[in-house]
Amino acid sequence: MKRGIQIVDVSHDLGLDEYEAHASLARAVQELRAEAATLVPALAGRRVWMVNSTPQGGGVAEMLPRLVSLLRELGVPAEWAVIGTGEQRFFDLTKRLHNLIHGTGTPGFSTADRELYERVNRDNADDLARRLAPGDLLVIHDPQPMALGALLAERLRLPALWRCHIGLDRENAATASAWDFLAPYAGGYDHAVFSAPEYVRAFPPHRAAVIHPALDPLSDKNRLLSPVRLTGVLANACLVRHHEQVLTPPFADTVERLAPDGRFVPAEQAEPIGILYRPLVTQISRWDRLKGWLPLLAGFAHLKRGETALARAGGGPDPLHDRRRRIVRLVLAGPDPASIQDDPEGREVLDALRAAYQELPADLQRDVAILSLPMSSRRQNALIVNALQRASTVVVQNSIEEGFGLTVAEAMWKRAAVVGSRACGIRQQIRDGVDGRLIADPSDPATVADCLDEVLAHPRERATWGRNAERRAHDAFLVFTQIAQWLRLLVRVVEARPEA
Ligand code: UDP
Protein backbone atom coordinates (compact mmCIF):
# COMPACT_ATOMS: atom_id res chain seq x y z
CA MET A 1 0.00 0.00 0.00
CA LYS A 2 1.07 3.54 -0.76
CA ARG A 3 2.72 5.60 1.96
CA GLY A 4 1.19 8.85 3.09
CA ILE A 5 -2.17 10.46 2.68
CA GLN A 6 -4.47 9.70 -0.20
CA ILE A 7 -7.33 12.09 -0.90
CA VAL A 8 -10.31 10.13 -2.14
CA ASP A 9 -12.26 11.72 -4.91
CA VAL A 10 -15.88 12.06 -3.85
CA SER A 11 -18.07 12.81 -6.82
CA HIS A 12 -21.22 14.77 -6.33
CA ASP A 13 -23.49 12.56 -8.36
CA LEU A 14 -26.68 12.84 -6.35
CA GLY A 15 -27.98 15.95 -4.67
CA LEU A 16 -30.63 16.55 -2.06
CA ASP A 17 -33.16 17.49 -4.74
CA GLU A 18 -32.98 13.97 -6.12
CA TYR A 19 -33.58 12.51 -2.69
CA GLU A 20 -36.40 14.91 -1.99
CA ALA A 21 -38.12 13.88 -5.23
CA HIS A 22 -38.80 10.46 -3.70
CA ALA A 23 -42.06 10.45 -1.77
CA SER A 24 -40.62 8.20 0.92
CA LEU A 25 -37.62 10.49 1.50
CA ALA A 26 -39.07 13.97 1.05
CA ARG A 27 -39.89 14.73 4.67
CA ALA A 28 -36.53 13.55 5.95
CA VAL A 29 -34.72 15.78 3.45
CA GLN A 30 -36.86 18.83 4.24
CA GLU A 31 -36.13 18.44 7.94
CA LEU A 32 -32.42 18.15 7.25
CA ARG A 33 -32.38 21.27 5.07
CA ALA A 34 -34.24 23.28 7.69
CA GLU A 35 -31.91 22.24 10.46
CA ALA A 36 -28.78 22.73 8.37
CA ALA A 37 -29.83 26.28 7.55
CA THR A 38 -29.57 27.16 11.22
CA LEU A 39 -26.33 25.26 11.90
CA VAL A 40 -24.06 25.65 8.89
CA PRO A 41 -23.33 29.40 9.34
CA ALA A 42 -21.60 28.54 12.62
CA LEU A 43 -19.07 26.46 10.65
CA ALA A 44 -18.27 29.15 8.07
CA GLY A 45 -14.68 29.18 6.84
CA ARG A 46 -13.86 25.70 8.10
CA ARG A 47 -13.16 22.54 6.15
CA VAL A 48 -14.12 19.19 7.67
CA TRP A 49 -11.56 16.41 7.15
CA MET A 50 -12.76 12.83 7.43
CA VAL A 51 -9.75 10.57 7.96
CA ASN A 52 -9.74 6.77 7.96
CA SER A 53 -7.47 3.93 6.90
CA THR A 54 -9.03 2.42 3.79
CA PRO A 55 -10.74 3.78 0.68
CA GLN A 56 -12.87 0.66 0.25
CA GLY A 57 -14.14 -2.36 2.09
CA GLY A 58 -16.12 -2.26 5.30
CA GLY A 59 -18.75 -0.01 6.72
CA VAL A 60 -16.71 3.17 7.21
CA ALA A 61 -15.61 3.40 3.58
CA GLU A 62 -19.19 2.65 2.68
CA MET A 63 -20.62 5.66 4.49
CA LEU A 64 -18.01 8.34 3.96
CA PRO A 65 -18.67 9.29 0.31
CA ARG A 66 -22.28 10.30 0.88
CA LEU A 67 -21.54 11.96 4.21
CA VAL A 68 -18.85 14.06 2.53
CA SER A 69 -20.88 14.95 -0.56
CA LEU A 70 -24.02 15.91 1.35
CA LEU A 71 -22.04 18.01 3.83
CA ARG A 72 -20.59 19.83 0.83
CA GLU A 73 -24.03 20.41 -0.64
CA LEU A 74 -25.25 21.80 2.67
CA GLY A 75 -22.42 24.34 2.55
CA VAL A 76 -19.74 22.63 4.62
CA PRO A 77 -16.53 22.01 2.63
CA ALA A 78 -15.47 18.44 3.40
CA GLU A 79 -12.68 16.08 2.31
CA TRP A 80 -11.96 12.39 2.74
CA ALA A 81 -8.33 11.47 3.46
CA VAL A 82 -6.98 7.93 3.84
CA ILE A 83 -3.78 7.17 5.71
CA GLY A 84 -1.26 4.84 4.09
CA THR A 85 1.94 3.00 4.84
CA GLY A 86 4.16 0.45 3.15
CA GLU A 87 4.39 -1.45 6.43
CA GLN A 88 1.93 -4.32 6.57
CA ARG A 89 2.89 -4.77 10.24
CA PHE A 90 0.99 -1.58 11.00
CA PHE A 91 -2.24 -3.13 9.75
CA ASP A 92 -1.50 -6.38 11.57
CA LEU A 93 -1.16 -4.32 14.72
CA THR A 94 -4.30 -2.26 14.17
CA LYS A 95 -6.25 -5.39 13.27
CA ARG A 96 -5.18 -6.83 16.62
CA LEU A 97 -6.27 -3.62 18.29
CA HIS A 98 -9.61 -3.88 16.48
CA ASN A 99 -10.10 -7.45 17.70
CA LEU A 100 -9.13 -6.53 21.25
CA ILE A 101 -11.74 -3.75 21.29
CA HIS A 102 -14.17 -6.52 20.35
CA GLY A 103 -12.87 -8.52 23.31
CA THR A 104 -10.80 -11.17 21.54
CA GLY A 105 -7.09 -11.82 21.15
CA THR A 106 -4.07 -11.75 23.38
CA PRO A 107 -3.91 -8.57 25.47
CA GLY A 108 -0.77 -6.50 25.68
CA PHE A 109 1.34 -4.28 23.46
CA SER A 110 5.09 -3.91 23.35
CA THR A 111 7.09 -0.70 23.18
CA ALA A 112 7.87 -1.64 19.57
CA ASP A 113 4.11 -1.83 18.83
CA ARG A 114 3.57 1.69 20.10
CA GLU A 115 6.63 2.92 18.27
CA LEU A 116 5.34 1.46 14.98
CA TYR A 117 1.83 2.80 15.55
CA GLU A 118 3.06 6.30 16.36
CA ARG A 119 5.62 6.37 13.55
CA VAL A 120 3.05 5.59 10.84
CA ASN A 121 0.62 8.06 12.37
CA ARG A 122 3.32 10.74 12.62
CA ASP A 123 4.36 10.27 8.97
CA ASN A 124 0.76 10.59 7.85
CA ALA A 125 0.17 13.55 10.16
CA ASP A 126 3.14 15.36 8.59
CA ASP A 127 1.67 14.71 5.17
CA LEU A 128 -1.86 15.78 6.10
CA ALA A 129 -0.63 18.87 7.98
CA ARG A 130 0.52 20.39 4.69
CA ARG A 131 -3.07 20.42 3.46
CA LEU A 132 -4.76 21.81 6.57
CA ALA A 133 -5.75 25.39 7.20
CA PRO A 134 -6.37 27.17 10.51
CA GLY A 135 -9.81 26.39 11.89
CA ASP A 136 -10.24 23.16 9.92
CA LEU A 137 -12.08 20.38 11.73
CA LEU A 138 -10.69 16.87 12.00
CA VAL A 139 -12.97 13.86 12.19
CA ILE A 140 -10.81 10.79 12.68
CA HIS A 141 -12.40 7.39 12.14
CA ASP A 142 -11.45 4.34 14.20
CA PRO A 143 -8.22 3.42 16.00
CA GLN A 144 -5.82 3.23 13.04
CA PRO A 145 -5.37 7.03 12.65
CA MET A 146 -6.31 8.00 16.22
CA ALA A 147 -2.81 9.17 17.13
CA LEU A 148 -2.66 11.30 13.99
CA GLY A 149 -5.73 13.28 15.03
CA ALA A 150 -4.38 13.88 18.53
CA LEU A 151 -1.02 14.97 17.12
CA LEU A 152 -2.47 17.41 14.61
CA ALA A 153 -5.01 18.79 17.05
CA GLU A 154 -2.20 19.63 19.42
CA ARG A 155 0.31 20.82 16.85
CA LEU A 156 -2.08 23.01 14.83
CA ARG A 157 -4.61 23.71 17.60
CA LEU A 158 -7.44 22.34 15.48
CA PRO A 159 -10.74 21.06 16.86
CA ALA A 160 -10.81 17.28 16.52
CA LEU A 161 -13.38 14.53 16.92
CA TRP A 162 -12.75 10.83 17.12
CA ARG A 163 -15.40 8.64 15.53
CA CYS A 164 -15.16 5.09 16.87
CA HIS A 165 -17.17 2.63 14.79
CA ILE A 166 -16.43 -0.40 16.91
CA GLY A 167 -17.00 -1.45 20.48
CA LEU A 168 -18.04 -4.12 22.90
CA ASP A 169 -20.83 -3.95 25.44
CA ARG A 170 -18.70 -5.48 28.20
CA GLU A 171 -15.16 -5.28 29.50
CA ASN A 172 -12.49 -7.93 29.73
CA ALA A 173 -8.70 -8.11 29.72
CA ALA A 174 -8.66 -7.71 25.93
CA THR A 175 -10.76 -4.55 25.84
CA ALA A 176 -8.87 -3.09 28.82
CA SER A 177 -5.58 -3.60 26.99
CA ALA A 178 -6.87 -1.95 23.79
CA TRP A 179 -8.25 1.07 25.64
CA ASP A 180 -5.02 1.41 27.66
CA PHE A 181 -3.16 1.52 24.37
CA LEU A 182 -5.45 4.24 22.97
CA ALA A 183 -5.90 6.26 26.18
CA PRO A 184 -2.92 8.60 25.61
CA TYR A 185 -4.55 9.93 22.43
CA ALA A 186 -8.04 10.56 23.84
CA GLY A 187 -6.93 13.73 25.62
CA GLY A 188 -6.10 15.37 22.28
CA TYR A 189 -9.70 15.25 21.12
CA ASP A 190 -12.54 17.62 21.85
CA HIS A 191 -15.19 14.95 21.53
CA ALA A 192 -15.74 11.32 20.61
CA VAL A 193 -18.60 9.62 18.81
CA PHE A 194 -19.62 6.01 19.35
CA SER A 195 -22.21 3.80 17.65
CA ALA A 196 -23.97 2.71 20.84
CA PRO A 197 -24.05 3.98 24.43
CA GLU A 198 -22.60 0.64 25.58
CA TYR A 199 -19.36 1.38 23.69
CA VAL A 200 -18.36 4.68 25.26
CA ARG A 201 -14.84 4.32 26.70
CA ALA A 202 -11.85 6.56 27.32
CA PHE A 203 -14.01 9.70 27.10
CA PRO A 204 -16.13 11.19 29.90
CA PRO A 205 -19.88 11.44 29.15
CA HIS A 206 -19.76 15.17 28.44
CA ARG A 207 -17.19 14.55 25.68
CA ALA A 208 -18.92 11.53 24.10
CA ALA A 209 -21.92 11.29 21.79
CA VAL A 210 -23.80 8.43 20.16
CA ILE A 211 -24.53 8.51 16.44
CA HIS A 212 -25.80 5.42 14.65
CA PRO A 213 -24.24 4.65 11.32
CA ALA A 214 -26.62 5.18 8.44
CA LEU A 215 -27.20 4.21 4.86
CA ASP A 216 -27.71 6.08 1.65
CA PRO A 217 -31.07 5.05 0.22
CA LEU A 218 -30.23 6.01 -3.37
CA SER A 219 -26.73 4.54 -3.52
CA ASP A 220 -25.95 1.65 -5.84
CA LYS A 221 -25.96 -0.52 -2.74
CA ASN A 222 -29.46 0.42 -1.66
CA ARG A 223 -31.52 1.89 -4.48
CA LEU A 224 -34.46 0.01 -5.84
CA LEU A 225 -33.59 -2.32 -8.71
CA SER A 226 -36.35 -3.13 -11.15
CA PRO A 227 -36.68 -6.82 -12.02
CA VAL A 228 -34.91 -6.31 -15.34
CA ARG A 229 -32.10 -4.29 -13.73
CA LEU A 230 -31.67 -6.82 -10.95
CA THR A 231 -31.47 -9.70 -13.39
CA GLY A 232 -29.09 -7.67 -15.53
CA VAL A 233 -26.73 -7.10 -12.59
CA LEU A 234 -26.77 -10.80 -11.74
CA ALA A 235 -26.11 -11.65 -15.39
CA ASN A 236 -23.32 -9.05 -15.71
CA ALA A 237 -21.70 -10.41 -12.56
CA CYS A 238 -22.02 -13.92 -14.06
CA LEU A 239 -24.10 -15.03 -11.08
CA VAL A 240 -26.90 -16.30 -13.29
CA ARG A 241 -26.75 -17.84 -16.73
CA HIS A 242 -28.92 -15.87 -19.03
CA HIS A 243 -30.94 -17.27 -21.84
CA GLU A 244 -32.10 -13.90 -23.08
CA GLN A 245 -30.39 -10.72 -24.26
CA VAL A 246 -29.32 -8.32 -21.51
CA LEU A 247 -28.61 -4.65 -22.04
CA THR A 248 -25.21 -4.17 -20.44
CA PRO A 249 -21.97 -6.12 -21.02
CA PRO A 250 -20.45 -8.41 -18.38
CA PHE A 251 -18.56 -6.63 -15.59
CA ALA A 252 -14.78 -6.50 -16.12
CA ASP A 253 -14.34 -8.59 -12.98
CA THR A 254 -17.05 -11.08 -12.20
CA VAL A 255 -17.98 -13.13 -9.17
CA GLU A 256 -16.01 -16.25 -8.33
CA ARG A 257 -17.37 -19.26 -6.48
CA LEU A 258 -15.46 -21.65 -4.29
CA ALA A 259 -15.26 -25.04 -6.02
CA PRO A 260 -15.09 -28.37 -4.19
CA ASP A 261 -11.36 -28.57 -4.99
CA GLY A 262 -10.83 -25.43 -2.92
CA ARG A 263 -10.13 -23.03 -5.79
CA PHE A 264 -12.20 -19.99 -6.66
CA VAL A 265 -13.53 -20.35 -10.20
CA PRO A 266 -15.66 -17.98 -12.28
CA ALA A 267 -19.16 -18.47 -10.92
CA GLU A 268 -20.61 -19.20 -14.36
CA GLN A 269 -18.26 -22.18 -14.72
CA ALA A 270 -19.59 -23.65 -11.50
CA GLU A 271 -23.00 -25.24 -11.10
CA PRO A 272 -25.84 -22.64 -11.11
CA ILE A 273 -26.62 -21.32 -7.63
CA GLY A 274 -30.33 -21.00 -8.31
CA ILE A 275 -30.52 -17.26 -7.59
CA LEU A 276 -33.96 -15.86 -8.62
CA TYR A 277 -35.49 -19.32 -8.43
CA ARG A 278 -34.66 -20.88 -5.09
CA PRO A 279 -35.15 -19.53 -1.58
CA LEU A 280 -31.78 -18.13 -0.52
CA VAL A 281 -30.26 -17.52 2.88
CA THR A 282 -27.49 -14.97 2.42
CA GLN A 283 -24.76 -13.38 4.46
CA ILE A 284 -22.54 -10.70 2.94
CA SER A 285 -19.64 -9.45 5.05
CA ARG A 286 -15.91 -9.09 5.26
CA TRP A 287 -13.98 -12.33 5.83
CA ASP A 288 -13.65 -11.73 9.52
CA ARG A 289 -13.90 -14.43 12.17
CA LEU A 290 -16.24 -12.23 14.21
CA LYS A 291 -18.82 -12.36 11.42
CA GLY A 292 -19.70 -15.91 12.52
CA TRP A 293 -19.18 -17.59 9.12
CA LEU A 294 -18.27 -21.06 10.42
CA PRO A 295 -21.24 -21.55 12.77
CA LEU A 296 -23.54 -20.19 10.07
CA LEU A 297 -22.24 -22.75 7.59
CA ALA A 298 -22.51 -25.52 10.16
CA GLY A 299 -26.00 -24.34 11.16
CA PHE A 300 -27.12 -24.40 7.55
CA ALA A 301 -25.84 -27.99 7.27
CA HIS A 302 -27.99 -28.89 10.32
CA LEU A 303 -30.98 -27.27 8.66
CA LYS A 304 -30.48 -29.17 5.40
CA ARG A 305 -30.17 -32.43 7.27
CA GLY A 306 -33.45 -31.71 9.05
CA GLU A 307 -31.70 -31.47 12.40
CA THR A 308 -33.86 -28.69 13.84
CA ALA A 309 -36.44 -28.44 16.60
CA LEU A 310 -39.12 -27.69 14.04
CA ALA A 311 -38.25 -30.71 11.88
CA ARG A 312 -38.25 -32.96 14.92
CA ALA A 313 -41.69 -31.59 15.86
CA GLY A 314 -43.08 -32.50 12.45
CA GLY A 315 -42.43 -29.40 10.35
CA GLY A 316 -44.71 -26.50 11.35
CA PRO A 317 -47.90 -25.18 9.79
CA ASP A 318 -46.73 -24.40 6.23
CA PRO A 319 -47.25 -27.43 3.94
CA LEU A 320 -44.56 -26.08 1.59
CA HIS A 321 -41.93 -25.94 4.25
CA ASP A 322 -40.40 -29.38 3.75
CA ARG A 323 -39.84 -28.57 0.12
CA ARG A 324 -38.51 -25.11 1.01
CA ARG A 325 -35.98 -26.69 3.35
CA ARG A 326 -34.94 -29.12 0.61
CA ILE A 327 -34.33 -26.48 -2.06
CA VAL A 328 -33.08 -23.54 0.02
CA ARG A 329 -29.46 -22.58 -0.58
CA LEU A 330 -26.87 -20.64 1.40
CA VAL A 331 -24.88 -17.80 -0.11
CA LEU A 332 -21.82 -16.60 1.81
CA ALA A 333 -20.35 -13.62 0.01
CA GLY A 334 -17.43 -11.37 0.81
CA PRO A 335 -14.86 -9.18 -0.85
CA ASP A 336 -12.19 -10.60 -3.12
CA PRO A 337 -9.60 -11.22 -0.37
CA ALA A 338 -6.77 -9.85 -2.49
CA SER A 339 -8.34 -6.41 -2.37
CA ILE A 340 -8.58 -5.63 1.33
CA GLN A 341 -5.62 -3.67 2.59
CA ASP A 342 -6.20 -3.43 6.31
CA ASP A 343 -7.58 -6.93 6.86
CA PRO A 344 -4.65 -9.34 7.14
CA GLU A 345 -6.86 -11.98 8.78
CA GLY A 346 -9.19 -12.20 5.83
CA ARG A 347 -7.25 -14.93 4.07
CA GLU A 348 -7.00 -17.04 7.22
CA VAL A 349 -10.74 -16.83 7.81
CA LEU A 350 -11.43 -17.73 4.22
CA ASP A 351 -9.03 -20.68 4.47
CA ALA A 352 -10.92 -21.99 7.49
CA LEU A 353 -14.21 -21.57 5.67
CA ARG A 354 -12.76 -23.29 2.62
CA ALA A 355 -11.67 -26.25 4.76
CA ALA A 356 -15.12 -26.52 6.34
CA TYR A 357 -16.72 -26.36 2.91
CA GLN A 358 -14.47 -29.08 1.54
CA GLU A 359 -15.48 -31.36 4.38
CA LEU A 360 -19.16 -31.15 3.42
CA PRO A 361 -20.68 -33.99 1.40
CA ALA A 362 -21.14 -33.24 -2.31
CA ASP A 363 -24.90 -32.56 -2.12
CA LEU A 364 -24.39 -29.98 0.62
CA GLN A 365 -21.52 -28.40 -1.31
CA ARG A 366 -23.97 -27.82 -4.14
CA ASP A 367 -26.31 -26.07 -1.70
CA VAL A 368 -23.65 -23.66 -0.42
CA ALA A 369 -22.18 -20.91 -2.60
CA ILE A 370 -19.12 -19.20 -1.13
CA LEU A 371 -18.60 -16.16 -3.29
CA SER A 372 -15.69 -13.80 -3.79
CA LEU A 373 -17.11 -10.48 -4.94
CA PRO A 374 -14.93 -8.31 -7.18
CA MET A 375 -13.80 -5.08 -5.56
CA SER A 376 -12.14 -3.46 -8.58
CA SER A 377 -15.23 -1.32 -9.16
CA ARG A 378 -16.96 -0.02 -6.06
CA ARG A 379 -20.08 0.60 -8.10
CA GLN A 380 -20.29 -2.89 -9.52
CA ASN A 381 -19.55 -4.42 -6.14
CA ALA A 382 -22.36 -2.37 -4.62
CA LEU A 383 -24.81 -3.39 -7.34
CA ILE A 384 -23.94 -7.05 -6.81
CA VAL A 385 -24.48 -6.74 -3.04
CA ASN A 386 -27.76 -4.92 -3.67
CA ALA A 387 -28.99 -7.58 -6.11
CA LEU A 388 -27.98 -10.44 -3.82
CA GLN A 389 -29.71 -8.89 -0.82
CA ARG A 390 -32.87 -8.30 -2.85
CA ALA A 391 -32.82 -11.82 -4.29
CA SER A 392 -32.60 -13.41 -0.84
CA THR A 393 -35.46 -14.85 1.19
CA VAL A 394 -33.51 -14.30 4.39
CA VAL A 395 -30.52 -12.03 4.98
CA VAL A 396 -28.39 -13.16 7.90
CA GLN A 397 -25.78 -11.36 9.94
CA ASN A 398 -24.52 -14.00 12.33
CA SER A 399 -21.85 -11.81 13.92
CA ILE A 400 -20.23 -12.97 17.15
CA GLU A 401 -19.53 -9.29 17.82
CA GLU A 402 -20.71 -6.38 15.73
CA GLY A 403 -20.01 -2.67 16.11
CA PHE A 404 -23.18 -1.85 14.22
CA GLY A 405 -23.54 -3.96 11.10
CA LEU A 406 -24.56 -1.79 8.17
CA THR A 407 -25.44 -4.95 6.27
CA VAL A 408 -28.37 -5.30 8.65
CA ALA A 409 -29.72 -1.80 8.00
CA GLU A 410 -29.19 -2.37 4.27
CA ALA A 411 -31.29 -5.53 4.32
CA MET A 412 -33.93 -3.89 6.53
CA TRP A 413 -34.26 -1.00 4.12
CA LYS A 414 -34.84 -3.57 1.34
CA ARG A 415 -37.67 -5.11 3.35
CA ALA A 416 -35.81 -8.39 3.66
CA ALA A 417 -36.48 -10.83 6.45
CA VAL A 418 -33.38 -10.26 8.56
CA VAL A 419 -31.89 -12.67 11.03
CA GLY A 420 -29.15 -11.24 13.18
CA SER A 421 -27.23 -12.26 16.23
CA ARG A 422 -27.68 -10.51 19.57
CA ALA A 423 -24.36 -8.70 19.11
CA CYS A 424 -24.74 -5.18 20.50
CA GLY A 425 -24.69 -3.37 17.12
CA ILE A 426 -27.35 -5.65 15.70
CA ARG A 427 -29.65 -5.34 18.72
CA GLN A 428 -29.64 -1.56 18.14
CA GLN A 429 -31.34 -2.28 14.83
CA ILE A 430 -33.49 -5.40 14.92
CA ARG A 431 -36.15 -5.71 17.59
CA ASP A 432 -36.60 -9.45 17.95
CA GLY A 433 -39.94 -10.54 16.55
CA VAL A 434 -40.77 -7.01 15.34
CA ASP A 435 -38.30 -6.17 12.56
CA GLY A 436 -36.71 -9.61 12.18
CA ARG A 437 -35.29 -12.27 14.45
CA LEU A 438 -32.26 -12.46 16.71
CA ILE A 439 -30.26 -15.66 17.11
CA ALA A 440 -29.67 -16.32 20.79
CA ASP A 441 -26.16 -17.79 20.33
CA PRO A 442 -24.49 -17.15 16.97
CA SER A 443 -21.59 -19.47 17.78
CA ASP A 444 -23.88 -22.47 18.26
CA PRO A 445 -24.81 -24.12 14.92
CA ALA A 446 -27.88 -25.83 16.39
CA THR A 447 -29.32 -22.50 17.57
CA VAL A 448 -28.55 -20.91 14.20
CA ALA A 449 -30.30 -23.80 12.41
CA ASP A 450 -33.39 -23.57 14.61
CA CYS A 451 -33.74 -19.85 14.04
CA LEU A 452 -33.28 -20.12 10.25
CA ASP A 453 -35.78 -22.96 10.07
CA GLU A 454 -38.38 -20.99 12.06
CA VAL A 455 -37.96 -17.94 9.87
CA LEU A 456 -38.13 -19.94 6.65
CA ALA A 457 -41.22 -21.77 7.88
CA HIS A 458 -43.20 -18.55 8.46
CA PRO A 459 -43.68 -16.59 5.21
CA ARG A 460 -46.37 -14.28 6.62
CA GLU A 461 -44.24 -13.26 9.56
CA ARG A 462 -41.31 -12.73 7.22
CA ALA A 463 -43.36 -10.23 5.24
CA THR A 464 -44.45 -8.41 8.41
CA TRP A 465 -40.91 -8.20 9.77
CA GLY A 466 -39.72 -6.93 6.39
CA ARG A 467 -42.27 -4.12 6.37
CA ASN A 468 -41.48 -3.11 9.93
CA ALA A 469 -37.77 -3.27 9.15
CA GLU A 470 -38.13 -0.87 6.25
CA ARG A 471 -39.97 1.64 8.43
CA ARG A 472 -37.39 1.37 11.19
CA ALA A 473 -34.53 1.86 8.72
CA HIS A 474 -36.33 4.92 7.33
CA ASP A 475 -36.84 6.44 10.77
CA ALA A 476 -33.47 5.69 12.33
CA PHE A 477 -30.77 4.61 9.88
CA LEU A 478 -30.90 6.94 6.89
CA VAL A 479 -28.07 9.32 6.14
CA PHE A 480 -30.22 12.44 6.69
CA THR A 481 -30.68 11.73 10.39
CA GLN A 482 -26.98 11.08 10.68
CA ILE A 483 -25.91 14.32 8.97
CA ALA A 484 -28.16 16.41 11.18
CA GLN A 485 -26.54 14.78 14.22
CA TRP A 486 -23.05 15.48 12.84
CA LEU A 487 -23.85 19.13 12.15
CA ARG A 488 -25.17 19.60 15.67
CA LEU A 489 -22.06 18.06 17.14
CA LEU A 490 -19.59 19.94 14.93
CA VAL A 491 -21.23 23.22 15.87
CA ARG A 492 -21.15 22.30 19.54
CA VAL A 493 -17.43 21.53 19.36
CA VAL A 494 -16.60 24.71 17.49
CA GLU A 495 -18.66 26.89 19.81
CA ALA A 496 -17.00 25.33 22.84
CA ARG A 497 -13.61 26.65 21.71
CA PRO A 498 -14.02 29.91 19.83
CA GLU A 499 -10.24 30.43 19.88
CA ALA A 500 -9.62 27.41 17.58
N1 UDP B 1 -19.70 -5.06 1.71
C1 UDP B 1 -19.52 -4.87 0.36
N2 UDP B 1 -18.98 -5.86 -0.37
C2 UDP B 1 -18.61 -7.03 0.19
C3 UDP B 1 -18.80 -7.22 1.58
C4 UDP B 1 -19.34 -6.19 2.32
O1 UDP B 1 -19.87 -3.84 -0.19
O2 UDP B 1 -18.11 -7.89 -0.54
C5 UDP B 1 -20.28 -3.94 2.45
C6 UDP B 1 -21.61 -4.23 3.09
O3 UDP B 1 -22.66 -4.14 2.16
C7 UDP B 1 -21.66 -3.15 4.14
C8 UDP B 1 -20.20 -3.00 4.53
O4 UDP B 1 -19.43 -3.59 3.50
O5 UDP B 1 -22.09 -1.93 3.58
C9 UDP B 1 -19.90 -3.73 5.83
O6 UDP B 1 -20.30 -2.92 6.88
P1 UDP B 1 -20.70 -3.52 8.29
O7 UDP B 1 -21.04 -2.38 9.17
O8 UDP B 1 -21.77 -4.56 8.11
O9 UDP B 1 -19.42 -4.30 8.80
P2 UDP B 1 -17.86 -3.93 8.89
O10 UDP B 1 -17.26 -4.47 7.64
O11 UDP B 1 -17.75 -2.45 8.99
O12 UDP B 1 -17.40 -4.67 10.11
mmCIF file of N, CA and C in Angstrom, residues 13-14 19 22 215-226 229-230 233 379 382-383 386-387 389-390 410 413-414:
data_model
loop_
_atom_site.group_PDB
_atom_site.id
_atom_site.type_symbol
_atom_site.label_atom_id
_atom_site.label_comp_id
_atom_site.label_asym_id
_atom_site.label_seq_id
_atom_site.Cartn_x
_atom_site.Cartn_y
_atom_site.Cartn_z
ATOM 1 N N ASP A 13 -22.583 13.046 -7.335
ATOM 2 C CA ASP A 13 -23.494 12.558 -8.364
ATOM 3 C C ASP A 13 -24.962 12.755 -8.022
ATOM 4 N N LEU A 14 -25.279 12.719 -6.743
ATOM 5 C CA LEU A 14 -26.684 12.844 -6.351
ATOM 6 C C LEU A 14 -26.825 13.967 -5.347
ATOM 7 N N TYR A 19 -33.017 13.268 -3.809
ATOM 8 C CA TYR A 19 -33.584 12.506 -2.688
ATOM 9 C C TYR A 19 -34.989 12.998 -2.376
ATOM 10 N N HIS A 22 -38.183 11.751 -4.048
ATOM 11 C CA HIS A 22 -38.805 10.463 -3.701
ATOM 12 C C HIS A 22 -39.778 10.662 -2.548
ATOM 13 N N LEU A 215 -27.400 4.600 6.257
ATOM 14 C CA LEU A 215 -27.203 4.213 4.859
ATOM 15 C C LEU A 215 -27.768 5.268 3.920
ATOM 16 N N ASP A 216 -27.290 5.176 2.713
ATOM 17 C CA ASP A 216 -27.707 6.080 1.651
ATOM 18 C C ASP A 216 -28.760 5.363 0.804
ATOM 19 N N PRO A 217 -30.008 5.821 0.874
ATOM 20 C CA PRO A 217 -31.071 5.051 0.217
ATOM 21 C C PRO A 217 -31.013 5.055 -1.305
ATOM 22 N N LEU A 218 -30.283 5.993 -1.904
ATOM 23 C CA LEU A 218 -30.226 6.012 -3.370
ATOM 24 C C LEU A 218 -28.874 5.545 -3.904
ATOM 25 N N SER A 219 -28.027 5.015 -3.046
ATOM 26 C CA SER A 219 -26.726 4.536 -3.523
ATOM 27 C C SER A 219 -26.916 3.264 -4.345
ATOM 28 N N ASP A 220 -25.872 2.896 -5.064
ATOM 29 C CA ASP A 220 -25.947 1.654 -5.845
ATOM 30 C C ASP A 220 -26.200 0.459 -4.940
ATOM 31 N N LYS A 221 -25.774 0.568 -3.695
ATOM 32 C CA LYS A 221 -25.961 -0.524 -2.741
ATOM 33 C C LYS A 221 -27.428 -0.669 -2.326
ATOM 34 N N ASN A 222 -28.145 0.459 -2.303
ATOM 35 C CA ASN A 222 -29.462 0.425 -1.658
ATOM 36 C C ASN A 222 -30.640 0.805 -2.534
ATOM 37 N N ARG A 223 -30.370 1.405 -3.703
ATOM 38 C CA ARG A 223 -31.517 1.888 -4.479
ATOM 39 C C ARG A 223 -32.319 0.721 -5.022
ATOM 40 N N LEU A 224 -33.568 1.041 -5.322
ATOM 41 C CA LEU A 224 -34.462 0.010 -5.845
ATOM 42 C C LEU A 224 -33.934 -0.485 -7.190
ATOM 43 N N LEU A 225 -33.954 -1.777 -7.401
ATOM 44 C CA LEU A 225 -33.589 -2.322 -8.706
ATOM 45 C C LEU A 225 -34.851 -2.939 -9.302
ATOM 46 N N SER A 226 -35.197 -2.514 -10.487
ATOM 47 C CA SER A 226 -36.354 -3.126 -11.148
ATOM 48 C C SER A 226 -35.999 -4.580 -11.466
ATOM 49 N N ARG A 229 -33.409 -4.794 -14.154
ATOM 50 C CA ARG A 229 -32.095 -4.293 -13.735
ATOM 51 C C ARG A 229 -31.427 -5.316 -12.808
ATOM 52 N N LEU A 230 -32.215 -5.852 -11.899
ATOM 53 C CA LEU A 230 -31.673 -6.817 -10.949
ATOM 54 C C LEU A 230 -31.139 -8.053 -11.682
ATOM 55 N N VAL A 233 -27.913 -7.136 -13.474
ATOM 56 C CA VAL A 233 -26.734 -7.101 -12.593
ATOM 57 C C VAL A 233 -26.241 -8.528 -12.327
ATOM 58 N N ARG A 379 -18.699 0.535 -7.627
ATOM 59 C CA ARG A 379 -20.084 0.602 -8.101
ATOM 60 C C ARG A 379 -20.618 -0.796 -8.411
ATOM 61 N N ALA A 382 -21.147 -2.794 -5.337
ATOM 62 C CA ALA A 382 -22.359 -2.371 -4.621
ATOM 63 C C ALA A 382 -23.610 -2.920 -5.300
ATOM 64 N N LEU A 383 -23.633 -2.877 -6.616
ATOM 65 C CA LEU A 383 -24.806 -3.390 -7.336
ATOM 66 C C LEU A 383 -24.979 -4.889 -7.095
ATOM 67 N N ASN A 386 -26.366 -5.326 -3.628
ATOM 68 C CA ASN A 386 -27.764 -4.919 -3.669
ATOM 69 C C ASN A 386 -28.626 -6.045 -4.262
ATOM 70 N N ALA A 387 -28.195 -6.551 -5.428
ATOM 71 C CA ALA A 387 -28.991 -7.581 -6.110
ATOM 72 C C ALA A 387 -29.076 -8.855 -5.259
ATOM 73 N N GLN A 389 -28.829 -9.104 -1.975
ATOM 74 C CA GLN A 389 -29.715 -8.887 -0.817
ATOM 75 C C GLN A 389 -31.179 -8.936 -1.252
ATOM 76 N N ARG A 390 -31.477 -8.324 -2.394
ATOM 77 C CA ARG A 390 -32.873 -8.301 -2.851
ATOM 78 C C ARG A 390 -33.351 -9.664 -3.324
ATOM 79 N N GLU A 410 -29.002 -2.261 5.726
ATOM 80 C CA GLU A 410 -29.192 -2.367 4.270
ATOM 81 C C GLU A 410 -30.300 -3.363 3.932
ATOM 82 N N TRP A 413 -33.748 -2.005 5.050
ATOM 83 C CA TRP A 413 -34.263 -1.005 4.117
ATOM 84 C C TRP A 413 -34.878 -1.677 2.877
ATOM 85 N N LYS A 414 -34.340 -2.845 2.524
ATOM 86 C CA LYS A 414 -34.844 -3.566 1.340
ATOM 87 C C LYS A 414 -36.006 -4.480 1.697
#
